[in-house]
Short mmCIF file of C-alpha atoms in Angstrom, two decimals:
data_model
loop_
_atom_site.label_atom_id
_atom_site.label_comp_id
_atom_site.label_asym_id
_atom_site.label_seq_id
_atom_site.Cartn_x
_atom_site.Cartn_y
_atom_site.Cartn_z
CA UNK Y 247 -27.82 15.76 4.24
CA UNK Y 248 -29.88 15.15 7.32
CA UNK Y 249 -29.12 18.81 8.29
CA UNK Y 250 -30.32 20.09 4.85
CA UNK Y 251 -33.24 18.01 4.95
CA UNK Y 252 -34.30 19.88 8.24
CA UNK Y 253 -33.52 23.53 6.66
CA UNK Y 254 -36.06 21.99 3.55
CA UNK Y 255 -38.45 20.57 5.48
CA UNK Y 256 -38.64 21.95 8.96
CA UNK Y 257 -37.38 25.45 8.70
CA UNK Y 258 -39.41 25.95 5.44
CA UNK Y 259 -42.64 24.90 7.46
CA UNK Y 260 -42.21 27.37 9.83
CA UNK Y 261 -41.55 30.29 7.53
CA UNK Y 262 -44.68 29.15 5.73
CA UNK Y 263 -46.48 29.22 8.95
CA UNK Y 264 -45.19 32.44 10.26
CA UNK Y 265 -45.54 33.90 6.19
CA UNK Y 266 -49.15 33.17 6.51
CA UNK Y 267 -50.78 34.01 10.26
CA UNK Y 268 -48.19 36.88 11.44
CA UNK Y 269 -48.92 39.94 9.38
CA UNK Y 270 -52.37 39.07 9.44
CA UNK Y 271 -51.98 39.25 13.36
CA UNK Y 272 -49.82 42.24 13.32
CA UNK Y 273 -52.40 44.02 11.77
CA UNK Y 274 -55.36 43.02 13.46
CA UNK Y 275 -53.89 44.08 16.80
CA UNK Y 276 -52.71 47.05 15.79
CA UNK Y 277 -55.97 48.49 14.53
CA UNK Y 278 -57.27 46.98 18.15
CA UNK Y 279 -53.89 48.34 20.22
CA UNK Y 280 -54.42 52.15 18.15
CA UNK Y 281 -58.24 52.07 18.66
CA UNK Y 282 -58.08 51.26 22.28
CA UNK Y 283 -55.49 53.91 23.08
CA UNK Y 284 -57.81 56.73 21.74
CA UNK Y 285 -60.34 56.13 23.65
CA UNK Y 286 -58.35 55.91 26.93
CA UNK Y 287 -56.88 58.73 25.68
CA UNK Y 288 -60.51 60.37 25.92
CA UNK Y 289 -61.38 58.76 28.65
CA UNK Y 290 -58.29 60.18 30.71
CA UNK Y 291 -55.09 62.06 28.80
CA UNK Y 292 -53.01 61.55 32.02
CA UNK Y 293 -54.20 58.01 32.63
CA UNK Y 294 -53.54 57.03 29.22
CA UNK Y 295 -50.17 58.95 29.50
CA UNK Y 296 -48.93 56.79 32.52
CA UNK Y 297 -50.47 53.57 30.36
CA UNK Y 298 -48.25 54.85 27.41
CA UNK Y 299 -45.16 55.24 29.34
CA UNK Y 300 -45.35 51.75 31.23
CA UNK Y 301 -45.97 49.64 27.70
CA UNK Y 302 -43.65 51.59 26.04
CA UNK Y 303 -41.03 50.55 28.93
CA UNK Y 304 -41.47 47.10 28.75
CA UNK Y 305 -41.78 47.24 24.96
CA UNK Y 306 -37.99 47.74 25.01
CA UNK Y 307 -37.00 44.94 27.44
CA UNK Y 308 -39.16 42.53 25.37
CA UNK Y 309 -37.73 43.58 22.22
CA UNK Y 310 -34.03 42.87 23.41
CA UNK Y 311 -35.29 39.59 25.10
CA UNK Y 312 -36.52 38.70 21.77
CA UNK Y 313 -32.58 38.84 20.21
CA UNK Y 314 -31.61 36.52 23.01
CA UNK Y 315 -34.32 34.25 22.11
CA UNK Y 316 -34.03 34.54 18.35
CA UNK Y 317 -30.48 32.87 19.13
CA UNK Y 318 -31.66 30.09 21.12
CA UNK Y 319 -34.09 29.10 18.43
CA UNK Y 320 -31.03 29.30 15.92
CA UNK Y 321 -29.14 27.03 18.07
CA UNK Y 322 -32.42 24.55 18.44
CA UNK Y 323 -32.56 24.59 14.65
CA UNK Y 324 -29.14 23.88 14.63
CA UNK Y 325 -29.00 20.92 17.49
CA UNK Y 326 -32.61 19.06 15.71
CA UNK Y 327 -30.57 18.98 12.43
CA UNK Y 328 -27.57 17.26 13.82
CA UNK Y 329 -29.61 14.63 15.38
CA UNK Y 330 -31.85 14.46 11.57
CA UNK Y 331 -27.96 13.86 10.29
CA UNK Y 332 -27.09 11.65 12.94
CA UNK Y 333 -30.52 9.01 12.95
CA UNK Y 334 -30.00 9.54 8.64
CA UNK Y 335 -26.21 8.58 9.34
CA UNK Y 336 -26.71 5.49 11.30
CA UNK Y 337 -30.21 4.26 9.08
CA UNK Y 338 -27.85 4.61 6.37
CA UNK Y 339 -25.19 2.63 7.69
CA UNK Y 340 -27.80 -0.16 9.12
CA UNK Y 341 -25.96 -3.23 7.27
CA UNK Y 342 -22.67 -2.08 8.85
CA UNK Y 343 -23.82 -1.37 12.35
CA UNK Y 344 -25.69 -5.13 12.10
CA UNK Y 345 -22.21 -6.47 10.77
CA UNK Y 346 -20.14 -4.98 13.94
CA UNK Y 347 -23.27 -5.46 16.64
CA UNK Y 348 -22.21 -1.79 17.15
CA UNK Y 349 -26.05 -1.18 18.26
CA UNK Y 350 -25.12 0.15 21.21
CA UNK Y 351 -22.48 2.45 20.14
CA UNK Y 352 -25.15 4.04 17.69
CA UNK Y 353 -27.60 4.54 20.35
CA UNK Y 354 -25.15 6.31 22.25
CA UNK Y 355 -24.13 8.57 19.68
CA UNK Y 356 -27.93 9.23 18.94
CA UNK Y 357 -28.50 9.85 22.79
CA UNK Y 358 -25.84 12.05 23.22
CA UNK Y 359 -26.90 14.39 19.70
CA UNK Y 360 -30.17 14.21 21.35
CA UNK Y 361 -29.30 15.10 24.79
CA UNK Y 362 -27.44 18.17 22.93
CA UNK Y 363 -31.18 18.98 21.20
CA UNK Y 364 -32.30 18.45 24.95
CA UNK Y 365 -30.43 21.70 26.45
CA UNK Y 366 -30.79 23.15 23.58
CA UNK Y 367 -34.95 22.56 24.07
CA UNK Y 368 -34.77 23.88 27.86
CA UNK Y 369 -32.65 26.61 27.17
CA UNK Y 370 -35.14 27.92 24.50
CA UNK Y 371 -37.62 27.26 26.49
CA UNK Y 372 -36.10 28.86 29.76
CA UNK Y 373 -35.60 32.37 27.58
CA UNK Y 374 -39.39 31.90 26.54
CA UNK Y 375 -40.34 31.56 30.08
CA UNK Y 376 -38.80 34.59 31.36
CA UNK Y 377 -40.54 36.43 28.19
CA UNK Y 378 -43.59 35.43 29.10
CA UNK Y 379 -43.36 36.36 32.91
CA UNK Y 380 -42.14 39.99 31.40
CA UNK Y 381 -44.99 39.93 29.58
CA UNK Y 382 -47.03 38.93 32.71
CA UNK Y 383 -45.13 41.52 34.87
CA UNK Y 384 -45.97 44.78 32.46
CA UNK Y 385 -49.99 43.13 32.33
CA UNK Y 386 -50.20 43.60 36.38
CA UNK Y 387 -48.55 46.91 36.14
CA UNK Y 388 -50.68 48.17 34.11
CA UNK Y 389 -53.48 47.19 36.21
CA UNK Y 390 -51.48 49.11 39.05
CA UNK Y 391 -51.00 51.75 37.36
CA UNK Y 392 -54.91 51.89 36.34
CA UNK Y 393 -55.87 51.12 40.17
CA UNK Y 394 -53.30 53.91 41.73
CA UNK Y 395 -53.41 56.82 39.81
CA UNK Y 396 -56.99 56.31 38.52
CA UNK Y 397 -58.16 55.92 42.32
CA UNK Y 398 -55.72 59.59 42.60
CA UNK Y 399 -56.99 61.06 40.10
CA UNK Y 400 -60.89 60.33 41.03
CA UNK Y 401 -60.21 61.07 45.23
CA UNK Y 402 -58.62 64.42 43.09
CA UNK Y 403 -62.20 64.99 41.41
CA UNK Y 404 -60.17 65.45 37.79
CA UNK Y 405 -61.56 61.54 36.90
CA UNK Y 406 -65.31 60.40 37.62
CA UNK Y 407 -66.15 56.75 39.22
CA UNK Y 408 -67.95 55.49 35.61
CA UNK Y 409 -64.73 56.98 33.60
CA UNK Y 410 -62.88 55.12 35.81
CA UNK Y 411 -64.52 51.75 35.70
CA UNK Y 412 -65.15 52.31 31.97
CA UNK Y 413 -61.02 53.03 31.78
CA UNK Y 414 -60.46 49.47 33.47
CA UNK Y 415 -62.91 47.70 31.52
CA UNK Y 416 -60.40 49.24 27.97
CA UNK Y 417 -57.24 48.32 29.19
CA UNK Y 418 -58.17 44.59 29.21
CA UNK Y 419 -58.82 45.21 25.41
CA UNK Y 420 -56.27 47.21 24.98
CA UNK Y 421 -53.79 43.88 26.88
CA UNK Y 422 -55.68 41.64 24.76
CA UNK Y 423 -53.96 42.28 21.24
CA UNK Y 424 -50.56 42.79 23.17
CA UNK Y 425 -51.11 38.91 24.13
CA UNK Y 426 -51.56 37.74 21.02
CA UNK Y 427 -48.42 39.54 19.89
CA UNK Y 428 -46.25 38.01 22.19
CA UNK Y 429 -48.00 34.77 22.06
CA UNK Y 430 -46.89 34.88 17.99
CA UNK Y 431 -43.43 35.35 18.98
CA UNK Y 432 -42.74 31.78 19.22
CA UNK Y 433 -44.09 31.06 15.59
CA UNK Y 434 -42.28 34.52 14.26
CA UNK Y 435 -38.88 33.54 15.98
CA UNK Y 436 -39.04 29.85 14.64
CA UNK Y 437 -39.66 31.75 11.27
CA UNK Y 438 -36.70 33.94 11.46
CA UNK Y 439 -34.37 31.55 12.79
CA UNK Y 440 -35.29 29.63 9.38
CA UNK Y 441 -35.19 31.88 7.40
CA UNK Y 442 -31.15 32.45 8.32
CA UNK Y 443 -30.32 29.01 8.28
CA UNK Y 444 -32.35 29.09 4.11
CA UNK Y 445 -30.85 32.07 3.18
CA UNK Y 446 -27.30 30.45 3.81
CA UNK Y 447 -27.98 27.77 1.67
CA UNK Y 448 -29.64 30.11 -0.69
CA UNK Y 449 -26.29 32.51 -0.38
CA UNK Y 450 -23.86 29.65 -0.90
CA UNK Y 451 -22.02 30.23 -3.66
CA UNK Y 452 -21.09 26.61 -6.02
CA UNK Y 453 -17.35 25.97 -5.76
CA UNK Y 454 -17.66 25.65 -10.19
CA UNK Y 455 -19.58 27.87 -12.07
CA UNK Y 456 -20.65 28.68 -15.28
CA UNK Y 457 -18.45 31.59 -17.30
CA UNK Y 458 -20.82 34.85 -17.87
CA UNK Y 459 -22.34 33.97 -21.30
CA UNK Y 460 -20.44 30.57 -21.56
CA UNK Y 461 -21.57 28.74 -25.08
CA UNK Y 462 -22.69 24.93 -24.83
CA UNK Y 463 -20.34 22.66 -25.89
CA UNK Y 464 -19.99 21.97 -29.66
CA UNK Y 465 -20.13 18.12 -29.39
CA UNK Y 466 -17.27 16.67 -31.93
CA UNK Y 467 -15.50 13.12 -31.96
CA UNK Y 468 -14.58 13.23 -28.25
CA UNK Y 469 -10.93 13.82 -28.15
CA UNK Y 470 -10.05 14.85 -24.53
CA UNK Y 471 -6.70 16.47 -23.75
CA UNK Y 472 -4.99 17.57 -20.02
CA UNK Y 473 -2.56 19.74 -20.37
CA UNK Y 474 -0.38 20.45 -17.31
CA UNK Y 475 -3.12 19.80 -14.95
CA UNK Y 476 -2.49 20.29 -11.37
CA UNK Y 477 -5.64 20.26 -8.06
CA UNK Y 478 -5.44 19.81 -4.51
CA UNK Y 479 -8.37 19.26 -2.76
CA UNK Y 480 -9.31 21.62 0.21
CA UNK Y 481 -7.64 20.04 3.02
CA UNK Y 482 -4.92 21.18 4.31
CA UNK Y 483 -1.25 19.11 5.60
CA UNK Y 484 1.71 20.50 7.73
CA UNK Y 485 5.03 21.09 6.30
CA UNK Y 486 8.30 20.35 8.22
CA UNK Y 487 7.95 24.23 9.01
CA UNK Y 488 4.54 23.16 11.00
CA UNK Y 489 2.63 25.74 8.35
CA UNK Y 490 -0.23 24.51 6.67
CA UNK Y 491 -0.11 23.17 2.80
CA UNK Y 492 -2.60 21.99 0.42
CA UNK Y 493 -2.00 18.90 -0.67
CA UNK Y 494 -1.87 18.50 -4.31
CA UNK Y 495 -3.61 15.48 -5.68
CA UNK Y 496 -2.44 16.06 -9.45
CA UNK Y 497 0.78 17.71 -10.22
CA UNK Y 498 1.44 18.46 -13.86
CA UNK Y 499 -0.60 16.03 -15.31
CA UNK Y 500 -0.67 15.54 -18.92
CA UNK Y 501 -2.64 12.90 -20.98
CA UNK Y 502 -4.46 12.71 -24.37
CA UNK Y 503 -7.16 10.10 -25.44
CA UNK Y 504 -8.22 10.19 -29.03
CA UNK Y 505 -11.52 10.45 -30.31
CA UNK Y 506 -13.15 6.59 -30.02
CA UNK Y 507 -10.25 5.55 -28.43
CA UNK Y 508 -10.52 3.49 -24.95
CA UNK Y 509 -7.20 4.43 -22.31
CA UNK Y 510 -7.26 2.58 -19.54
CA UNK Y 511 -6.03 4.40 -15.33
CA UNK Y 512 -4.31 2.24 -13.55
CA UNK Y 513 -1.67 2.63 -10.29
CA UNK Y 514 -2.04 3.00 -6.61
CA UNK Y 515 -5.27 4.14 -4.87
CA UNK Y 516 -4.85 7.48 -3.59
CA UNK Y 517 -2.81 8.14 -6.73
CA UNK Y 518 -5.33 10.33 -8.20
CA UNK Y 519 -6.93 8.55 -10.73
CA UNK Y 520 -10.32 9.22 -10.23
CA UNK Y 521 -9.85 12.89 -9.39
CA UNK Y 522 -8.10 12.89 -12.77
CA UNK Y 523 -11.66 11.71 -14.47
CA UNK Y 524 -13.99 14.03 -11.59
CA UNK Y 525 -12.55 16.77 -13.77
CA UNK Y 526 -13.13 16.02 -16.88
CA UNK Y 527 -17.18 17.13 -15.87
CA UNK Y 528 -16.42 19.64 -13.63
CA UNK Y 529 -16.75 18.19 -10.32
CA UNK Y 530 -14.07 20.09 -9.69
CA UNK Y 531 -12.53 22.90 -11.18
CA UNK Y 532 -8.58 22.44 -11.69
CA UNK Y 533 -5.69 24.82 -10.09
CA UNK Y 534 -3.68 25.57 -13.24
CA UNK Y 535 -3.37 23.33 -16.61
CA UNK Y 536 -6.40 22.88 -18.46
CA UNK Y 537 -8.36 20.06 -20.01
CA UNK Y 538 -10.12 20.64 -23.33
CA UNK Y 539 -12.86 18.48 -25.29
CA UNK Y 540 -12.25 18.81 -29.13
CA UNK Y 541 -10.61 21.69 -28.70
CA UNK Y 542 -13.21 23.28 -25.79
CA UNK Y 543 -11.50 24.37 -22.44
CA UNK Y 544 -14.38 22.62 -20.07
CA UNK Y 545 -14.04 25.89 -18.02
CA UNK Y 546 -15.25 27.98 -20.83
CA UNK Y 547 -18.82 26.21 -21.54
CA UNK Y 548 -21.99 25.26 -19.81
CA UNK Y 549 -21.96 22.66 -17.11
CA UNK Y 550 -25.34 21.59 -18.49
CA UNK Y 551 -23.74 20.86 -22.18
CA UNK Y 552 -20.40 19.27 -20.66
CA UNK Y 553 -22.29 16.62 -18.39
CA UNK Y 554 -24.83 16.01 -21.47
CA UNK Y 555 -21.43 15.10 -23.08
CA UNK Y 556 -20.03 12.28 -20.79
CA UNK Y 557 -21.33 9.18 -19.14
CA UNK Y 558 -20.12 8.49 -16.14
CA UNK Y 559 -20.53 4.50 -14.78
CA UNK Y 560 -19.02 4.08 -11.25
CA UNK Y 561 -18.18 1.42 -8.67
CA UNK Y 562 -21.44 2.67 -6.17
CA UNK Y 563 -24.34 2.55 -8.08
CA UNK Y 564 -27.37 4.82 -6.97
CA UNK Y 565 -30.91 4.17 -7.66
CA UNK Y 566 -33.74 6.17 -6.84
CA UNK Y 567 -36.62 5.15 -4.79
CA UNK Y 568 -39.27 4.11 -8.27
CA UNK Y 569 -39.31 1.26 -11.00
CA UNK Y 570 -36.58 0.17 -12.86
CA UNK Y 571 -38.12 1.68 -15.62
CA UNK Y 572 -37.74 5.32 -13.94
CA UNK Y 573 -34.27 4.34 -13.37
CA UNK Y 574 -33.72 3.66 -16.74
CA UNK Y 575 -35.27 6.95 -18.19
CA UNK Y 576 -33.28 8.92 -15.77
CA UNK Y 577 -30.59 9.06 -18.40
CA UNK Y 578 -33.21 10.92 -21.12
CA UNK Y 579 -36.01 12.00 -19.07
CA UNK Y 580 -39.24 11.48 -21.89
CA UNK Y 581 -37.70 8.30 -23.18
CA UNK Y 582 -40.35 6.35 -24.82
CA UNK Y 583 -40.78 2.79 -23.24
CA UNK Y 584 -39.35 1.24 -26.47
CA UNK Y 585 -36.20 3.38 -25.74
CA UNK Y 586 -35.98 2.40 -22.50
CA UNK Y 587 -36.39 -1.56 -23.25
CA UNK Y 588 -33.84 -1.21 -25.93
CA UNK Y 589 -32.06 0.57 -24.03
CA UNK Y 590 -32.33 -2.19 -21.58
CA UNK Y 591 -31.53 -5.15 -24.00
CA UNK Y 592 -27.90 -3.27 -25.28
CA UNK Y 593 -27.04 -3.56 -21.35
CA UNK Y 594 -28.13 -7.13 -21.21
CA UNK Y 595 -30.25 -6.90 -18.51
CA UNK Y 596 -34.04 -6.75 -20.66
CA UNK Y 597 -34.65 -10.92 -19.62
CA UNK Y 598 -34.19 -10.45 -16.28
CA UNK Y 599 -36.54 -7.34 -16.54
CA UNK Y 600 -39.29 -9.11 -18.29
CA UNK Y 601 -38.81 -12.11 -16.13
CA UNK Y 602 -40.12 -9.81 -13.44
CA UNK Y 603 -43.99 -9.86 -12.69
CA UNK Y 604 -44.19 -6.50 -13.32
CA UNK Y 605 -41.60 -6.09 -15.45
CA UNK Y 606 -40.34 -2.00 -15.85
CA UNK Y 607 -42.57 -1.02 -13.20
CA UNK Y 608 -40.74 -3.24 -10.21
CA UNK Y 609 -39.63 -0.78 -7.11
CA UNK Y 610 -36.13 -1.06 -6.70
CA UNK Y 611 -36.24 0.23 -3.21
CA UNK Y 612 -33.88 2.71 -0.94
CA UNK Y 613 -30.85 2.82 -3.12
CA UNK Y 614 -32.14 -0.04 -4.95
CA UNK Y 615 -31.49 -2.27 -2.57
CA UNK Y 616 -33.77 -5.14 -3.91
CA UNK Y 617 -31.36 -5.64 -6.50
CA UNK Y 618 -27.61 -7.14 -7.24
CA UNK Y 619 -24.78 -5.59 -7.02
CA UNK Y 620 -24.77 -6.86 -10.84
CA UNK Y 621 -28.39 -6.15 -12.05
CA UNK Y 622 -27.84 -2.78 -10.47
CA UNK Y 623 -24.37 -1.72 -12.19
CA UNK Y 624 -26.50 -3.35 -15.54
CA UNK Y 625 -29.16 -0.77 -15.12
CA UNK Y 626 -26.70 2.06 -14.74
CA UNK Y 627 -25.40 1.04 -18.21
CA UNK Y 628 -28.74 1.29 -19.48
CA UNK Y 629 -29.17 4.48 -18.01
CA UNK Y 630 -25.66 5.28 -20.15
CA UNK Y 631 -26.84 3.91 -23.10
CA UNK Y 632 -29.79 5.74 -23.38
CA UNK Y 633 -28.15 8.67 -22.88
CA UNK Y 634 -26.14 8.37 -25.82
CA UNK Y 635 -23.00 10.33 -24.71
CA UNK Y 636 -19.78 10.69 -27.22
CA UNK Y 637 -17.45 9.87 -23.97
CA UNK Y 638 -17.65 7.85 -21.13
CA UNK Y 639 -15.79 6.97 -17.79
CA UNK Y 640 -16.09 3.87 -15.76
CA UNK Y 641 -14.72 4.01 -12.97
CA UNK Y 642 -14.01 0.79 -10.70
CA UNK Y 643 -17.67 0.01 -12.82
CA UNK Y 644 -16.90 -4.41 -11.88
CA UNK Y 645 -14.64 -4.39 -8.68
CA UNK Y 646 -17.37 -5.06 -6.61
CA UNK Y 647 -19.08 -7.76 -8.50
CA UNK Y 648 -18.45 -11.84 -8.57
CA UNK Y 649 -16.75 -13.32 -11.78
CA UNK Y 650 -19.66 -13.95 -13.67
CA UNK Y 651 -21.49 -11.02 -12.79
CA UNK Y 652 -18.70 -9.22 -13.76
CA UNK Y 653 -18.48 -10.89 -16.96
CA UNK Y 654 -22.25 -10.11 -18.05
CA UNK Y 655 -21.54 -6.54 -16.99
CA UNK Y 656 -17.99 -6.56 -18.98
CA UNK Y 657 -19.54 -7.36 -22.33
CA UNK Y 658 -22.23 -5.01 -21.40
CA UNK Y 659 -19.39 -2.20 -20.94
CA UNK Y 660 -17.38 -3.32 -23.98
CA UNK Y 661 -20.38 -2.44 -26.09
CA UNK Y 662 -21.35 0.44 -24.71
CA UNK Y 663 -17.59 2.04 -25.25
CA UNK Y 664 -17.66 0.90 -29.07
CA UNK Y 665 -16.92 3.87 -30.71
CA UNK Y 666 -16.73 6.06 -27.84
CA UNK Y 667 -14.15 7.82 -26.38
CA UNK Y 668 -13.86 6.20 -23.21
CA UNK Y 669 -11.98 6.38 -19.50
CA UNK Y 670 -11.53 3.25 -18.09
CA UNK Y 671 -10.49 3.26 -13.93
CA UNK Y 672 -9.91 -0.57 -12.84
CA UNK Y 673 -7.66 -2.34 -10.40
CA UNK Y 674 -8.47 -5.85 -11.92
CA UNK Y 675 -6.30 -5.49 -14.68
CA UNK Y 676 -7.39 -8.64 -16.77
CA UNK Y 677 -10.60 -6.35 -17.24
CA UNK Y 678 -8.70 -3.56 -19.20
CA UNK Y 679 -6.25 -5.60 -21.40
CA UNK Y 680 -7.86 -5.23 -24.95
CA UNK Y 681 -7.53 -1.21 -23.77
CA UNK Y 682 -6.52 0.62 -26.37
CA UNK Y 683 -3.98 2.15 -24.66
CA UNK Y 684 -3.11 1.96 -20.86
CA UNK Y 685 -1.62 4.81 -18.21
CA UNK Y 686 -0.34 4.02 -14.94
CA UNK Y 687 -0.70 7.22 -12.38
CA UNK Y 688 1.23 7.45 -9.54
CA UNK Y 689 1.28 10.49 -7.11
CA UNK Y 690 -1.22 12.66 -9.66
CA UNK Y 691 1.36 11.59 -12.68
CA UNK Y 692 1.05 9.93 -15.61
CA UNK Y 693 4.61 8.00 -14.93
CA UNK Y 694 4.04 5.05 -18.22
CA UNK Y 695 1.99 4.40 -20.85
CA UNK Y 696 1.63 1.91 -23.72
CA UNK Y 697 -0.46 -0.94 -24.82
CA UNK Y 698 -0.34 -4.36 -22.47
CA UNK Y 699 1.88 -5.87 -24.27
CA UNK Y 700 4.20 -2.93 -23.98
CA UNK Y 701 3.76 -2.46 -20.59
CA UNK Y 702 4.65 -5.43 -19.83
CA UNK Y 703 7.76 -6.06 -21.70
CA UNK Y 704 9.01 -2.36 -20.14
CA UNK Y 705 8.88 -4.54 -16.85
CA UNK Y 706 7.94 -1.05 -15.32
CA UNK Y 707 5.07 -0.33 -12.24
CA UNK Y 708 2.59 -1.53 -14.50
CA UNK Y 709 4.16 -5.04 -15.13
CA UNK Y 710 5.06 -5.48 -11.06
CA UNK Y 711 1.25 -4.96 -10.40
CA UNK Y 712 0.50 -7.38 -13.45
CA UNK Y 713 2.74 -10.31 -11.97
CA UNK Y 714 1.31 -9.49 -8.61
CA UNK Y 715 -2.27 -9.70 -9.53
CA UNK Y 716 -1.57 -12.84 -11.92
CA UNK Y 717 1.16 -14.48 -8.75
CA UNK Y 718 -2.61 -13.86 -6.49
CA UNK Y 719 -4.70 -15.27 -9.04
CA UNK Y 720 -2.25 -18.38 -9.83
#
């Protein structure tokens, strides 16, 4: 993100920049460039000639000098992002670097990215250097030129003393609009090298996309069904050949939850429970099998109307930088305040709100870290409620939280699935016993399933992590 905040903000600058003073430039000097030519060219065809030959000359060394440097301002670009990524990485990360006194080791990582922008800075500016003494180079030549064959050409009689002092006096306008040009070509190669590094995030193509023409989703009860659902993520594993393998995450998956009804993941992390729920929106796409919504193949309507469908409460709450109150809304942008506070009452967090001296409009901070672990999962449900989906998935929504924090948020949770088709993802199991209905997943399978009770007299994975959790509880 600190890389992509540097394409936004930095390269975007400088193609603003370069958008708005370079053709203006290019334009001016080469009225100034053409009109200064003629008349040396009246002053002196052969003079002028020579003049021609010599810019023209180093006109083609510049212009490959100018591909070199277009790459060392790609790389710079490149180099001030990583350390943007890097100081975002550790400012990020401040509670963890405090925890391990790994100060040091941060600095040192931040050195070393910017010792990397460091070459990368003297390198540019060593190809800019030598483009400039070019530059300086064909200036004094044509000046030599000017001085030897215009002092030839007058001892020759074909050039008088005045032409030839009138002749000197033009070439300094005629070098004058060639300076600006190359003094631009900082600010145009800055521009260019931004421009490549935009138009790849322009030109990146999302890894799920919408089908040409796809309809919205018809929203029904909210029965969800996966039918023979298999995905591996990207990365890749060796085989006991040595040849690379995806890794498949879900293999042949099949589960159906019934409109209102609340099912219940459990099983083994890394097991593939919460990929299993990042499909039902579309986070990913799956590799064969196919999950439906009242029917709907999610691959066959609009991202928009699927993720308008489904609430989605997880362990890592995010808040923006604004007032709870903002917060809140996010989840129906134009929400009335009344919505909101009701909004905020169903998720029982409205007394702490109003307890507040200003209420909806207190900043929550970076990430809202001026809040609870528990008053911040509570406004995420608020956000939920108010958007009003017909499904929902929590996922881990309480591990994080104390025992009565996660009690408040429970009830909150309990209410807001009632009557909603709803995912539950929890490794506390005492939180997802009243579940209608609970699977355990184990290596992207759906391996048991049942009620609690059931579960438990089968005496199967589900009732070994049961009399583990209750053995660690006792």
């Amino acid at each position: 993100s600190g890389d992509m905040m540097s394409r936004v903000v930095n390269d975007l600058f400088d193609i603003c920049e370069a958008a708005h003073h370079v053709p203006e430039w290019i334009i001016i000097c080469a009225i100034e460039i053409i009109g200064s030519f003629v008349i040396l060219f009246g002053l002196s065809p052969a003079l002028a000639g020579a003049i021609l030959v010599v810019t023209v000359v180093f006109a083609a060394v510049m212009v490959r000098m100018n591909l070199t440097m277009r790459a060392t301002f790609t790389d710079n670009r490149k180099k001030i992002g990583g350390v943007n990524a890097q100081l975002q990485d550790s400012l990020e990360g401040i509670r963890v670097v405090k925890s391990f006194a790994n100060e040091a080791a941060e600095s040192a990582k931040f050195r070393a990215s910017n010792e990397r922008y460091l070459a990368s800075k003297e390198d540019m500016y060593g190809t800019m250097g030598r483009y400039y003494g070019v530059y300086g180079l064909m200036t004094g030549a044509l000046y030599t030129v000017v001085a030897v064959l215009g002092g030839w050409l007058v001892a020759q009689g074909e050039l008088s003393a005045a032409d030839m002092a009138t002749f000197a006096l033009y070439i300094s306008l005629f070098c004058t609009p060639i300076e600006t040009l190359v003094n631009s070509t900082e600010m145009y190669q800055k521009a260019i090298a931004g421009f490549r590094r935009m138009d790849e995030v322009l030109r990146t193509e999302p890894d799920v996309a919408d089908a040409p023409g796809a309809p919205d989703l018809a929203v029904g009860p909210g029965a969800i069904e996966y039918r023979g659902v298999c995905f591996s993520y990207p990365d890749v594993e060796l085989d006991e050949n040595g040849e690379a393998r995806e890794r498949p995450v879900i293999d042949d998956l099949n589960l159906t939850v019934r409109p209102g009804q609340t099912l219940a993941l459990v099983g083994p992390s890394g097991g593939g429970k919460s990929t299993t729920c990042s499909l039902l929106p579309r986070f990913y796409d799956v590799a064969s099998g196919s999950i439906t919504i009242d029917g709907q193949d999610v691959r066959d309507v609009t991202q928009s109307s699927l993720r308008r469908a489904i609430g989605l409460v997880q362990q890592d709450v995010y808040l923006f930088d604004g007032t709870i109150g903002e917060n809140i809304a996010y989840g129906k942008p134009g929400a009335t305040a009344e919505e909101v506070a009701e909004a905020a009452r169903r998720a029982n967090i409205a007394d702490f709100i109003e307890s507040l001296p200003d209420g909806y409009d207190t900043e929550v901070g970076e990430r809202g870290t001026r809040l609870s672990g528990g008053q911040k999962q509570r406004i995420a449900i608020a956000r939920v409620f108010l958007k009003n989906p017909p499904i929902l998935i929590f996922d881990e929504a309480t591990s994080a939280l104390d025992n009565e924090s996660e009690r408040v948020v429970q009830e909150s949770l309990s209410e807001l699935a009632c009557g909603r088709t709803t995912i539950v993802i929890a490794h506390r199991l005492s939180t997802i016993k009243g579940a209608d209905e609970i699977a355990t997943v184990e290596d992207g399978r759906v391996v048991e399933r049942g009620t609690h009770e059931e579960l438990l007299a089968a005496g199967g994975t589900y009732a070994r992590y049961y009399r583990m959790q209750f053995a660690q509880g006792a």
